[in-house]
Amino acid sequence: MKAFPASEIIVSAIFILCLATTGLGALIAALSVRIIRSVCGLAICCIGLAGLYYFLHSPFLALMEILIYVGAVCVTIVFAIMLAEPDEQPQPDRHGANILWGGIALTVSVALLWGLWRLSCEADFTSPPNLMTDGSIRAIGISLLTTYSLAFELISLVLFVAILGALAIARTGRTKP
Amino acid sequence: MNETPLYDRPEIYFAAAAFLLAVGIFGLIRRRTLIGMLISGELIFSAATLNVMAFNRFRAPDPAVGQIFVLFIMGLAAAEVGIALSIIIAVYRNYRSVKTKELSELNG
């Protein structure tokens, strides 16, 4: 059946590597004290996510994830960090409040994780009987230019307005002393 | 041992998305600066896109729809980051700080 029997193991190992990269990057992004390490964690997480997208039969989105998140979003956040120096100092004087908020955050997130995990493991979703398209880049392009052309144009409008708004907001403070 | 390989089982992807969402919510509550909260928000966006992609791969009749949807989410996330970072820069110019504790007054 298989030309090379170890290929299954290798592919599974690469998949586990992608999963571990995603999880580790997310943990670094959420837990590190220095904010620049947090951005690096976000970039690592997005690289792992791109690998997961590749396993989900979508190399186009893997490319877009790296291009948009690692290439644009993380670099923009690094620029903002350079301009605003937002390092979090540890606050030893309010230890009780720290533990309280940490406990609340941990409880909420663990409850979310447990509930969604159970839901995803136990729910019985039905698979579709047959596929309408093959999900290739050609099918995406045809859908973007026919069914979703209005949404596509609206997204471009939203991005344009966002750029204008960002320029206007960031500019107003400069004239002040 | 299940015959389906690990990367073809949707539960793995759903669990990974749930993990990303939980970590993002944790960071959103825990962080004390605006940029840290923004990064946690990006993690939540990533959880949503991974969940949509997993459903798209395993349960959708048209695999192109989920990819387009995720592309739109990425575009909106990029726009959101641009606006939020410009607001953060403006806030930093006025307050000399981006800690959420110190941003406690509004002025028109």
PDB file of C-alpha atoms in Angstrom:
ATOM      1  CA  MET A   1       0.000   0.000   0.000  1.00  0.00           C
ATOM      2  CA  LYS A   2       2.652   2.494   1.032  1.00  0.00           C
ATOM      3  CA  ALA A   3       5.804   2.887  -0.959  1.00  0.00           C
ATOM      4  CA  PHE A   4       7.698   4.003   2.115  1.00  0.00           C
ATOM      5  CA  PRO A   5       6.301   2.743   5.435  1.00  0.00           C
ATOM      6  CA  ALA A   6       8.078   5.275   7.644  1.00  0.00           C
ATOM      7  CA  SER A   7       6.515   8.226   5.838  1.00  0.00           C
ATOM      8  CA  GLU A   8       3.433   8.047   8.089  1.00  0.00           C
ATOM      9  CA  ILE A   9       5.607   8.369  11.194  1.00  0.00           C
ATOM     10  CA  ILE A  10       7.554  11.278   9.719  1.00  0.00           C
ATOM     11  CA  VAL A  11       4.390  13.156   8.764  1.00  0.00           C
ATOM     12  CA  SER A  12       2.934  12.550  12.240  1.00  0.00           C
ATOM     13  CA  ALA A  13       6.151  13.827  13.813  1.00  0.00           C
ATOM     14  CA  ILE A  14       6.002  16.998  11.720  1.00  0.00           C
ATOM     15  CA  PHE A  15       2.364  17.452  12.735  1.00  0.00           C
ATOM     16  CA  ILE A  16       3.213  17.084  16.420  1.00  0.00           C
ATOM     17  CA  LEU A  17       6.048  19.567  15.937  1.00  0.00           C
ATOM     18  CA  CYS A  18       3.591  22.075  14.455  1.00  0.00           C
ATOM     19  CA  LEU A  19       1.169  21.521  17.347  1.00  0.00           C
ATOM     20  CA  ALA A  20       3.946  21.945  19.909  1.00  0.00           C
ATOM     21  CA  THR A  21       5.193  25.113  18.184  1.00  0.00           C
ATOM     22  CA  THR A  22       1.696  26.586  18.267  1.00  0.00           C
ATOM     23  CA  GLY A  23       1.117  25.751  21.927  1.00  0.00           C
ATOM     24  CA  LEU A  24       4.566  26.856  23.052  1.00  0.00           C
ATOM     25  CA  GLY A  25       4.317  30.114  21.125  1.00  0.00           C
ATOM     26  CA  ALA A  26       0.915  30.848  22.639  1.00  0.00           C
ATOM     27  CA  LEU A  27       2.238  30.167  26.146  1.00  0.00           C
ATOM     28  CA  ILE A  28       5.247  32.439  25.567  1.00  0.00           C
ATOM     29  CA  ALA A  29       2.940  35.144  24.192  1.00  0.00           C
ATOM     30  CA  ALA A  30       0.630  35.020  27.190  1.00  0.00           C
ATOM     31  CA  LEU A  31       3.024  34.410  30.070  1.00  0.00           C
ATOM     32  CA  SER A  32       6.328  36.191  29.441  1.00  0.00           C
ATOM     33  CA  VAL A  33       7.012  39.369  31.384  1.00  0.00           C
ATOM     34  CA  ARG A  34       8.967  41.277  28.728  1.00  0.00           C
ATOM     35  CA  ILE A  35       6.546  42.353  26.023  1.00  0.00           C
ATOM     36  CA  ILE A  36       9.058  41.893  23.192  1.00  0.00           C
ATOM     37  CA  ARG A  37       9.309  38.190  24.080  1.00  0.00           C
ATOM     38  CA  SER A  38       5.549  38.076  23.971  1.00  0.00           C
ATOM     39  CA  VAL A  39       5.604  39.334  20.367  1.00  0.00           C
ATOM     40  CA  CYS A  40       8.219  36.716  19.474  1.00  0.00           C
ATOM     41  CA  GLY A  41       5.911  34.107  21.036  1.00  0.00           C
ATOM     42  CA  LEU A  42       3.074  35.355  18.844  1.00  0.00           C
ATOM     43  CA  ALA A  43       5.297  34.997  15.766  1.00  0.00           C
ATOM     44  CA  ILE A  44       6.295  31.441  16.768  1.00  0.00           C
ATOM     45  CA  CYS A  45       2.640  30.580  17.383  1.00  0.00           C
ATOM     46  CA  CYS A  46       1.690  31.878  13.933  1.00  0.00           C
ATOM     47  CA  ILE A  47       4.431  29.843  12.253  1.00  0.00           C
ATOM     48  CA  GLY A  48       3.074  26.714  13.971  1.00  0.00           C
ATOM     49  CA  LEU A  49      -0.442  27.680  12.910  1.00  0.00           C
ATOM     50  CA  ALA A  50       0.734  27.961   9.321  1.00  0.00           C
ATOM     51  CA  GLY A  51       1.944  24.365   9.568  1.00  0.00           C
ATOM     52  CA  LEU A  52      -1.454  23.319  10.935  1.00  0.00           C
ATOM     53  CA  TYR A  53      -3.166  25.073   8.009  1.00  0.00           C
ATOM     54  CA  TYR A  54      -0.941  23.106   5.665  1.00  0.00           C
ATOM     55  CA  PHE A  55      -2.147  19.906   7.313  1.00  0.00           C
ATOM     56  CA  LEU A  56      -5.718  21.156   6.869  1.00  0.00           C
ATOM     57  CA  HIS A  57      -5.222  21.087   3.074  1.00  0.00           C
ATOM     58  CA  SER A  58      -4.801  24.820   2.670  1.00  0.00           C
ATOM     59  CA  PRO A  59      -1.260  25.865   1.665  1.00  0.00           C
ATOM     60  CA  PHE A  60      -2.656  29.226   0.488  1.00  0.00           C
ATOM     61  CA  LEU A  61      -3.763  30.135   4.019  1.00  0.00           C
ATOM     62  CA  ALA A  62      -0.463  28.889   5.431  1.00  0.00           C
ATOM     63  CA  LEU A  63       1.298  31.368   3.178  1.00  0.00           C
ATOM     64  CA  MET A  64      -1.153  34.130   4.099  1.00  0.00           C
ATOM     65  CA  GLU A  65      -0.720  33.419   7.822  1.00  0.00           C
ATOM     66  CA  ILE A  66       3.028  33.887   7.594  1.00  0.00           C
ATOM     67  CA  LEU A  67       2.707  36.890   5.285  1.00  0.00           C
ATOM     68  CA  ILE A  68       0.073  38.758   7.325  1.00  0.00           C
ATOM     69  CA  TYR A  69       0.719  37.733  10.918  1.00  0.00           C
ATOM     70  CA  VAL A  70       4.466  37.220  11.057  1.00  0.00           C
ATOM     71  CA  GLY A  71       5.314  39.700   8.319  1.00  0.00           C
ATOM     72  CA  ALA A  72       2.887  42.521   9.061  1.00  0.00           C
ATOM     73  CA  VAL A  73       1.136  42.253  12.430  1.00  0.00           C
ATOM     74  CA  CYS A  74       4.167  41.259  14.528  1.00  0.00           C
ATOM     75  CA  VAL A  75       6.397  43.866  12.847  1.00  0.00           C
ATOM     76  CA  THR A  76       3.767  46.552  13.479  1.00  0.00           C
ATOM     77  CA  ILE A  77       3.529  45.557  17.141  1.00  0.00           C
ATOM     78  CA  VAL A  78       7.336  45.711  17.406  1.00  0.00           C
ATOM     79  CA  PHE A  79       7.181  49.265  16.034  1.00  0.00           C
ATOM     80  CA  ALA A  80       4.599  50.195  18.658  1.00  0.00           C
ATOM     81  CA  ILE A  81       6.781  48.650  21.378  1.00  0.00           C
ATOM     82  CA  MET A  82       9.732  50.727  20.196  1.00  0.00           C
ATOM     83  CA  LEU A  83       7.620  53.878  20.408  1.00  0.00           C
ATOM     84  CA  ALA A  84       5.767  53.192  23.661  1.00  0.00           C
ATOM     85  CA  GLU A  85       8.092  51.112  25.948  1.00  0.00           C
ATOM     86  CA  PRO A  86       5.299  49.106  27.558  1.00  0.00           C
ATOM     87  CA  ASP A  87       7.341  46.766  29.772  1.00  0.00           C
ATOM     88  CA  GLU A  88       5.377  45.434  32.715  1.00  0.00           C
ATOM     89  CA  GLN A  89       7.094  45.929  36.043  1.00  0.00           C
ATOM     90  CA  PRO A  90       6.371  43.357  38.718  1.00  0.00           C
ATOM     91  CA  GLN A  91       4.267  44.784  41.532  1.00  0.00           C
ATOM     92  CA  PRO A  92       5.361  43.308  44.838  1.00  0.00           C
ATOM     93  CA  ASP A  93       3.203  45.661  46.918  1.00  0.00           C
ATOM     94  CA  ARG A  94      -0.123  44.284  45.650  1.00  0.00           C
ATOM     95  CA  HIS A  95       0.581  40.603  45.962  1.00  0.00           C
ATOM     96  CA  GLY A  96      -2.896  39.562  47.042  1.00  0.00           C
ATOM     97  CA  ALA A  97      -4.641  41.263  44.132  1.00  0.00           C
ATOM     98  CA  ASN A  98      -2.132  39.679  41.747  1.00  0.00           C
ATOM     99  CA  ILE A  99      -2.904  36.207  43.039  1.00  0.00           C
ATOM    100  CA  LEU A 100      -6.641  36.937  42.951  1.00  0.00           C
ATOM    101  CA  TRP A 101      -6.591  38.087  39.296  1.00  0.00           C
ATOM    102  CA  GLY A 102      -4.278  35.243  38.335  1.00  0.00           C
ATOM    103  CA  GLY A 103      -6.656  32.803  39.971  1.00  0.00           C
ATOM    104  CA  ILE A 104      -9.675  34.295  38.206  1.00  0.00           C
ATOM    105  CA  ALA A 105      -7.907  34.231  34.841  1.00  0.00           C
ATOM    106  CA  LEU A 106      -6.726  30.653  35.364  1.00  0.00           C
ATOM    107  CA  THR A 107     -10.196  29.487  36.434  1.00  0.00           C
ATOM    108  CA  VAL A 108     -11.933  31.095  33.462  1.00  0.00           C
ATOM    109  CA  SER A 109      -9.453  29.796  30.914  1.00  0.00           C
ATOM    110  CA  VAL A 110      -9.284  26.265  32.347  1.00  0.00           C
ATOM    111  CA  ALA A 111     -13.082  26.079  32.441  1.00  0.00           C
ATOM    112  CA  LEU A 112     -13.233  27.233  28.816  1.00  0.00           C
ATOM    113  CA  LEU A 113     -10.579  24.727  27.785  1.00  0.00           C
ATOM    114  CA  TRP A 114     -12.259  21.838  29.591  1.00  0.00           C
ATOM    115  CA  GLY A 115     -15.729  22.634  28.226  1.00  0.00           C
ATOM    116  CA  LEU A 116     -14.593  23.072  24.640  1.00  0.00           C
ATOM    117  CA  TRP A 117     -12.387  19.981  24.839  1.00  0.00           C
ATOM    118  CA  ARG A 118     -15.279  17.831  26.018  1.00  0.00           C
ATOM    119  CA  LEU A 119     -17.559  19.354  23.406  1.00  0.00           C
ATOM    120  CA  SER A 120     -15.120  18.666  20.598  1.00  0.00           C
ATOM    121  CA  CYS A 121     -14.397  15.123  21.726  1.00  0.00           C
ATOM    122  CA  GLU A 122     -17.998  14.070  22.319  1.00  0.00           C
ATOM    123  CA  ALA A 123     -19.994  15.984  19.713  1.00  0.00           C
ATOM    124  CA  ASP A 124     -21.013  13.991  16.663  1.00  0.00           C
ATOM    125  CA  PHE A 125     -20.736  16.240  13.640  1.00  0.00           C
ATOM    126  CA  THR A 126     -21.850  14.757  10.358  1.00  0.00           C
ATOM    127  CA  SER A 127     -19.525  14.736   7.406  1.00  0.00           C
ATOM    128  CA  PRO A 128     -20.809  16.038   4.074  1.00  0.00           C
ATOM    129  CA  PRO A 129     -21.679  13.358   1.528  1.00  0.00           C
ATOM    130  CA  ASN A 130     -19.837  14.961  -1.376  1.00  0.00           C
ATOM    131  CA  LEU A 131     -17.679  18.009  -1.906  1.00  0.00           C
ATOM    132  CA  MET A 132     -18.739  20.821  -4.218  1.00  0.00           C
ATOM    133  CA  THR A 133     -15.250  22.110  -4.985  1.00  0.00           C
ATOM    134  CA  ASP A 134     -11.751  20.859  -4.272  1.00  0.00           C
ATOM    135  CA  GLY A 135     -10.727  23.872  -2.171  1.00  0.00           C
ATOM    136  CA  SER A 136      -7.757  24.714  -4.388  1.00  0.00           C
ATOM    137  CA  ILE A 137      -6.464  28.230  -4.992  1.00  0.00           C
ATOM    138  CA  ARG A 138      -8.369  28.242  -8.293  1.00  0.00           C
ATOM    139  CA  ALA A 139     -11.640  27.452  -6.468  1.00  0.00           C
ATOM    140  CA  ILE A 140     -10.893  30.193  -3.894  1.00  0.00           C
ATOM    141  CA  GLY A 141     -10.255  32.697  -6.651  1.00  0.00           C
ATOM    142  CA  ILE A 142     -13.450  31.822  -8.488  1.00  0.00           C
ATOM    143  CA  SER A 143     -15.480  32.099  -5.274  1.00  0.00           C
ATOM    144  CA  LEU A 144     -13.834  35.418  -4.369  1.00  0.00           C
ATOM    145  CA  LEU A 145     -14.673  36.938  -7.725  1.00  0.00           C
ATOM    146  CA  THR A 146     -18.223  35.605  -7.992  1.00  0.00           C
ATOM    147  CA  THR A 147     -20.070  34.763  -4.780  1.00  0.00           C
ATOM    148  CA  TYR A 148     -17.980  36.797  -2.353  1.00  0.00           C
ATOM    149  CA  SER A 149     -17.024  39.732  -4.558  1.00  0.00           C
ATOM    150  CA  LEU A 150     -19.032  42.235  -2.509  1.00  0.00           C
ATOM    151  CA  ALA A 151     -17.483  41.046   0.765  1.00  0.00           C
ATOM    152  CA  PHE A 152     -14.062  41.202  -0.881  1.00  0.00           C
ATOM    153  CA  GLU A 153     -14.609  44.815  -1.900  1.00  0.00           C
ATOM    154  CA  LEU A 154     -15.945  45.658   1.556  1.00  0.00           C
ATOM    155  CA  ILE A 155     -12.816  44.202   3.167  1.00  0.00           C
ATOM    156  CA  SER A 156     -10.647  46.379   0.949  1.00  0.00           C
ATOM    157  CA  LEU A 157     -12.752  49.394   1.934  1.00  0.00           C
ATOM    158  CA  VAL A 158     -12.406  48.494   5.628  1.00  0.00           C
ATOM    159  CA  LEU A 159      -8.625  48.218   5.277  1.00  0.00           C
ATOM    160  CA  PHE A 160      -8.483  51.585   3.485  1.00  0.00           C
ATOM    161  CA  VAL A 161     -10.549  53.280   6.187  1.00  0.00           C
ATOM    162  CA  ALA A 162      -8.429  51.612   8.861  1.00  0.00           C
ATOM    163  CA  ILE A 163      -5.241  52.979   7.312  1.00  0.00           C
ATOM    164  CA  LEU A 164      -6.747  56.475   7.074  1.00  0.00           C
ATOM    165  CA  GLY A 165      -8.036  56.269  10.642  1.00  0.00           C
ATOM    166  CA  ALA A 166      -4.697  55.060  11.963  1.00  0.00           C
ATOM    167  CA  LEU A 167      -2.913  57.934  10.246  1.00  0.00           C
ATOM    168  CA  ALA A 168      -5.435  60.486  11.544  1.00  0.00           C
ATOM    169  CA  ILE A 169      -5.376  59.194  15.130  1.00  0.00           C
ATOM    170  CA  ALA A 170      -1.608  58.850  15.344  1.00  0.00           C
ATOM    171  CA  ARG A 171      -1.048  62.273  13.789  1.00  0.00           C
ATOM    172  CA  THR A 172      -3.226  64.447  16.042  1.00  0.00           C
ATOM    173  CA  GLY A 173      -0.929  64.217  19.056  1.00  0.00           C
ATOM    174  CA  ARG A 174       2.176  65.294  17.185  1.00  0.00           C
ATOM    175  CA  THR A 175       1.363  68.978  16.964  1.00  0.00           C
ATOM    176  CA  LYS A 176       0.894  69.265  20.714  1.00  0.00           C
ATOM    177  CA  PRO A 177       3.910  70.239  22.806  1.00  0.00           C
TER     178      PRO A 177
ATOM    179  CA  MET B   1      -4.948   1.896  17.955  1.00  0.00           C
ATOM    180  CA  ASN B   2      -7.095   4.054  15.783  1.00  0.00           C
ATOM    181  CA  GLU B   3      -6.498   3.629  12.063  1.00  0.00           C
ATOM    182  CA  THR B   4      -6.930   7.338  11.308  1.00  0.00           C
ATOM    183  CA  PRO B   5      -3.615   9.171  11.492  1.00  0.00           C
ATOM    184  CA  LEU B   6      -3.226  11.939  14.030  1.00  0.00           C
ATOM    185  CA  TYR B   7      -3.399  14.789  11.532  1.00  0.00           C
ATOM    186  CA  ASP B   8      -6.703  13.583  10.042  1.00  0.00           C
ATOM    187  CA  ARG B   9      -8.663  13.628  13.289  1.00  0.00           C
ATOM    188  CA  PRO B  10     -10.704  16.799  13.810  1.00  0.00           C
ATOM    189  CA  GLU B  11     -10.668  16.535  17.622  1.00  0.00           C
ATOM    190  CA  ILE B  12      -6.975  17.399  17.660  1.00  0.00           C
ATOM    191  CA  TYR B  13      -7.572  20.651  15.805  1.00  0.00           C
ATOM    192  CA  PHE B  14     -10.608  21.528  17.943  1.00  0.00           C
ATOM    193  CA  ALA B  15      -8.601  20.921  21.103  1.00  0.00           C
ATOM    194  CA  ALA B  16      -5.736  23.039  19.791  1.00  0.00           C
ATOM    195  CA  ALA B  17      -8.169  25.862  19.011  1.00  0.00           C
ATOM    196  CA  ALA B  18      -9.697  25.556  22.492  1.00  0.00           C
ATOM    197  CA  PHE B  19      -6.197  25.730  23.990  1.00  0.00           C
ATOM    198  CA  LEU B  20      -5.386  28.860  21.999  1.00  0.00           C
ATOM    199  CA  LEU B  21      -8.657  30.479  23.098  1.00  0.00           C
ATOM    200  CA  ALA B  22      -8.011  29.607  26.753  1.00  0.00           C
ATOM    201  CA  VAL B  23      -4.463  30.991  26.628  1.00  0.00           C
ATOM    202  CA  GLY B  24      -5.720  34.134  24.897  1.00  0.00           C
ATOM    203  CA  ILE B  25      -8.427  34.731  27.506  1.00  0.00           C
ATOM    204  CA  PHE B  26      -5.914  34.118  30.280  1.00  0.00           C
ATOM    205  CA  GLY B  27      -3.550  36.681  28.782  1.00  0.00           C
ATOM    206  CA  LEU B  28      -6.371  39.150  28.198  1.00  0.00           C
ATOM    207  CA  ILE B  29      -7.319  39.059  31.876  1.00  0.00           C
ATOM    208  CA  ARG B  30      -3.768  38.873  33.174  1.00  0.00           C
ATOM    209  CA  ARG B  31      -1.948  41.489  31.092  1.00  0.00           C
ATOM    210  CA  ARG B  32      -1.598  44.979  32.470  1.00  0.00           C
ATOM    211  CA  THR B  33      -0.564  46.857  29.332  1.00  0.00           C
ATOM    212  CA  LEU B  34      -2.550  47.623  26.203  1.00  0.00           C
ATOM    213  CA  ILE B  35      -0.063  45.961  23.841  1.00  0.00           C
ATOM    214  CA  GLY B  36      -0.047  42.761  25.881  1.00  0.00           C
ATOM    215  CA  MET B  37      -3.835  42.662  25.723  1.00  0.00           C
ATOM    216  CA  LEU B  38      -3.668  43.244  21.964  1.00  0.00           C
ATOM    217  CA  ILE B  39      -1.323  40.252  21.564  1.00  0.00           C
ATOM    218  CA  SER B  40      -3.720  38.081  23.585  1.00  0.00           C
ATOM    219  CA  GLY B  41      -6.529  39.270  21.327  1.00  0.00           C
ATOM    220  CA  GLU B  42      -4.526  38.085  18.333  1.00  0.00           C
ATOM    221  CA  LEU B  43      -4.264  34.656  19.982  1.00  0.00           C
ATOM    222  CA  ILE B  44      -8.066  34.563  20.262  1.00  0.00           C
ATOM    223  CA  PHE B  45      -8.348  35.489  16.569  1.00  0.00           C
ATOM    224  CA  SER B  46      -5.977  32.620  15.780  1.00  0.00           C
ATOM    225  CA  ALA B  47      -8.146  30.230  17.786  1.00  0.00           C
ATOM    226  CA  ALA B  48     -11.201  31.305  15.799  1.00  0.00           C
ATOM    227  CA  THR B  49      -9.465  30.869  12.460  1.00  0.00           C
ATOM    228  CA  LEU B  50      -8.098  27.452  13.391  1.00  0.00           C
ATOM    229  CA  ASN B  51     -11.568  26.317  14.463  1.00  0.00           C
ATOM    230  CA  VAL B  52     -13.135  27.579  11.228  1.00  0.00           C
ATOM    231  CA  MET B  53     -10.434  25.864   9.200  1.00  0.00           C
ATOM    232  CA  ALA B  54     -10.904  22.565  11.043  1.00  0.00           C
ATOM    233  CA  PHE B  55     -14.654  22.604  10.404  1.00  0.00           C
ATOM    234  CA  ASN B  56     -13.969  23.622   6.821  1.00  0.00           C
ATOM    235  CA  ARG B  57     -11.628  20.712   6.252  1.00  0.00           C
ATOM    236  CA  PHE B  58     -13.693  17.977   7.889  1.00  0.00           C
ATOM    237  CA  ARG B  59     -17.332  19.029   7.890  1.00  0.00           C
ATOM    238  CA  ALA B  60     -18.058  21.565   5.131  1.00  0.00           C
ATOM    239  CA  PRO B  61     -19.439  20.720   1.698  1.00  0.00           C
ATOM    240  CA  ASP B  62     -17.449  23.506   0.011  1.00  0.00           C
ATOM    241  CA  PRO B  63     -13.816  23.739   1.225  1.00  0.00           C
ATOM    242  CA  ALA B  64     -13.270  27.129  -0.423  1.00  0.00           C
ATOM    243  CA  VAL B  65     -15.777  28.940   1.820  1.00  0.00           C
ATOM    244  CA  GLY B  66     -13.883  28.452   5.077  1.00  0.00           C
ATOM    245  CA  GLN B  67     -10.627  29.567   3.509  1.00  0.00           C
ATOM    246  CA  ILE B  68     -12.234  32.774   2.234  1.00  0.00           C
ATOM    247  CA  PHE B  69     -13.793  33.311   5.649  1.00  0.00           C
ATOM    248  CA  VAL B  70     -10.415  32.921   7.349  1.00  0.00           C
ATOM    249  CA  LEU B  71      -8.885  35.299   4.815  1.00  0.00           C
ATOM    250  CA  PHE B  72     -11.490  37.908   5.756  1.00  0.00           C
ATOM    251  CA  ILE B  73     -10.813  37.347   9.456  1.00  0.00           C
ATOM    252  CA  MET B  74      -7.099  37.919   8.800  1.00  0.00           C
ATOM    253  CA  GLY B  75      -7.879  41.150   6.953  1.00  0.00           C
ATOM    254  CA  LEU B  76     -10.078  42.389   9.778  1.00  0.00           C
ATOM    255  CA  ALA B  77      -7.422  41.418  12.340  1.00  0.00           C
ATOM    256  CA  ALA B  78      -4.813  43.396  10.406  1.00  0.00           C
ATOM    257  CA  ALA B  79      -7.115  46.431  10.287  1.00  0.00           C
ATOM    258  CA  GLU B  80      -7.833  46.069  13.995  1.00  0.00           C
ATOM    259  CA  VAL B  81      -4.134  45.922  14.841  1.00  0.00           C
ATOM    260  CA  GLY B  82      -3.439  49.046  12.801  1.00  0.00           C
ATOM    261  CA  ILE B  83      -6.180  51.050  14.489  1.00  0.00           C
ATOM    262  CA  ALA B  84      -5.407  49.721  17.980  1.00  0.00           C
ATOM    263  CA  LEU B  85      -1.703  50.455  17.689  1.00  0.00           C
ATOM    264  CA  SER B  86      -2.338  54.012  16.488  1.00  0.00           C
ATOM    265  CA  ILE B  87      -4.679  54.495  19.459  1.00  0.00           C
ATOM    266  CA  ILE B  88      -1.982  53.096  21.752  1.00  0.00           C
ATOM    267  CA  ILE B  89       0.567  55.532  20.330  1.00  0.00           C
ATOM    268  CA  ALA B  90      -1.861  58.428  20.817  1.00  0.00           C
ATOM    269  CA  VAL B  91      -2.558  57.301  24.393  1.00  0.00           C
ATOM    270  CA  TYR B  92       1.162  57.034  25.096  1.00  0.00           C
ATOM    271  CA  ARG B  93       1.710  60.601  23.847  1.00  0.00           C
ATOM    272  CA  ASN B  94      -0.914  61.903  26.276  1.00  0.00           C
ATOM    273  CA  TYR B  95      -0.231  59.776  29.360  1.00  0.00           C
ATOM    274  CA  ARG B  96       3.422  58.703  28.898  1.00  0.00           C
ATOM    275  CA  SER B  97       2.228  55.179  29.763  1.00  0.00           C
ATOM    276  CA  VAL B  98       0.236  52.313  28.277  1.00  0.00           C
ATOM    277  CA  LYS B  99      -0.553  50.593  31.583  1.00  0.00           C
ATOM    278  CA  THR B 100      -4.273  50.051  31.874  1.00  0.00           C
ATOM    279  CA  LYS B 101      -4.261  51.033  35.557  1.00  0.00           C
ATOM    280  CA  GLU B 102      -3.084  54.557  34.854  1.00  0.00           C
ATOM    281  CA  LEU B 103      -5.496  55.272  31.994  1.00  0.00           C
ATOM    282  CA  SER B 104      -8.351  56.237  34.258  1.00  0.00           C
ATOM    283  CA  GLU B 105      -9.663  59.548  32.949  1.00  0.00           C
ATOM    284  CA  LEU B 106     -11.484  60.599  29.809  1.00  0.00           C
ATOM    285  CA  ASN B 107     -11.163  64.050  28.283  1.00  0.00           C
ATOM    286  CA  GLY B 108     -12.915  65.135  25.110  1.00  0.00           C
TER     287      GLY B 108
END
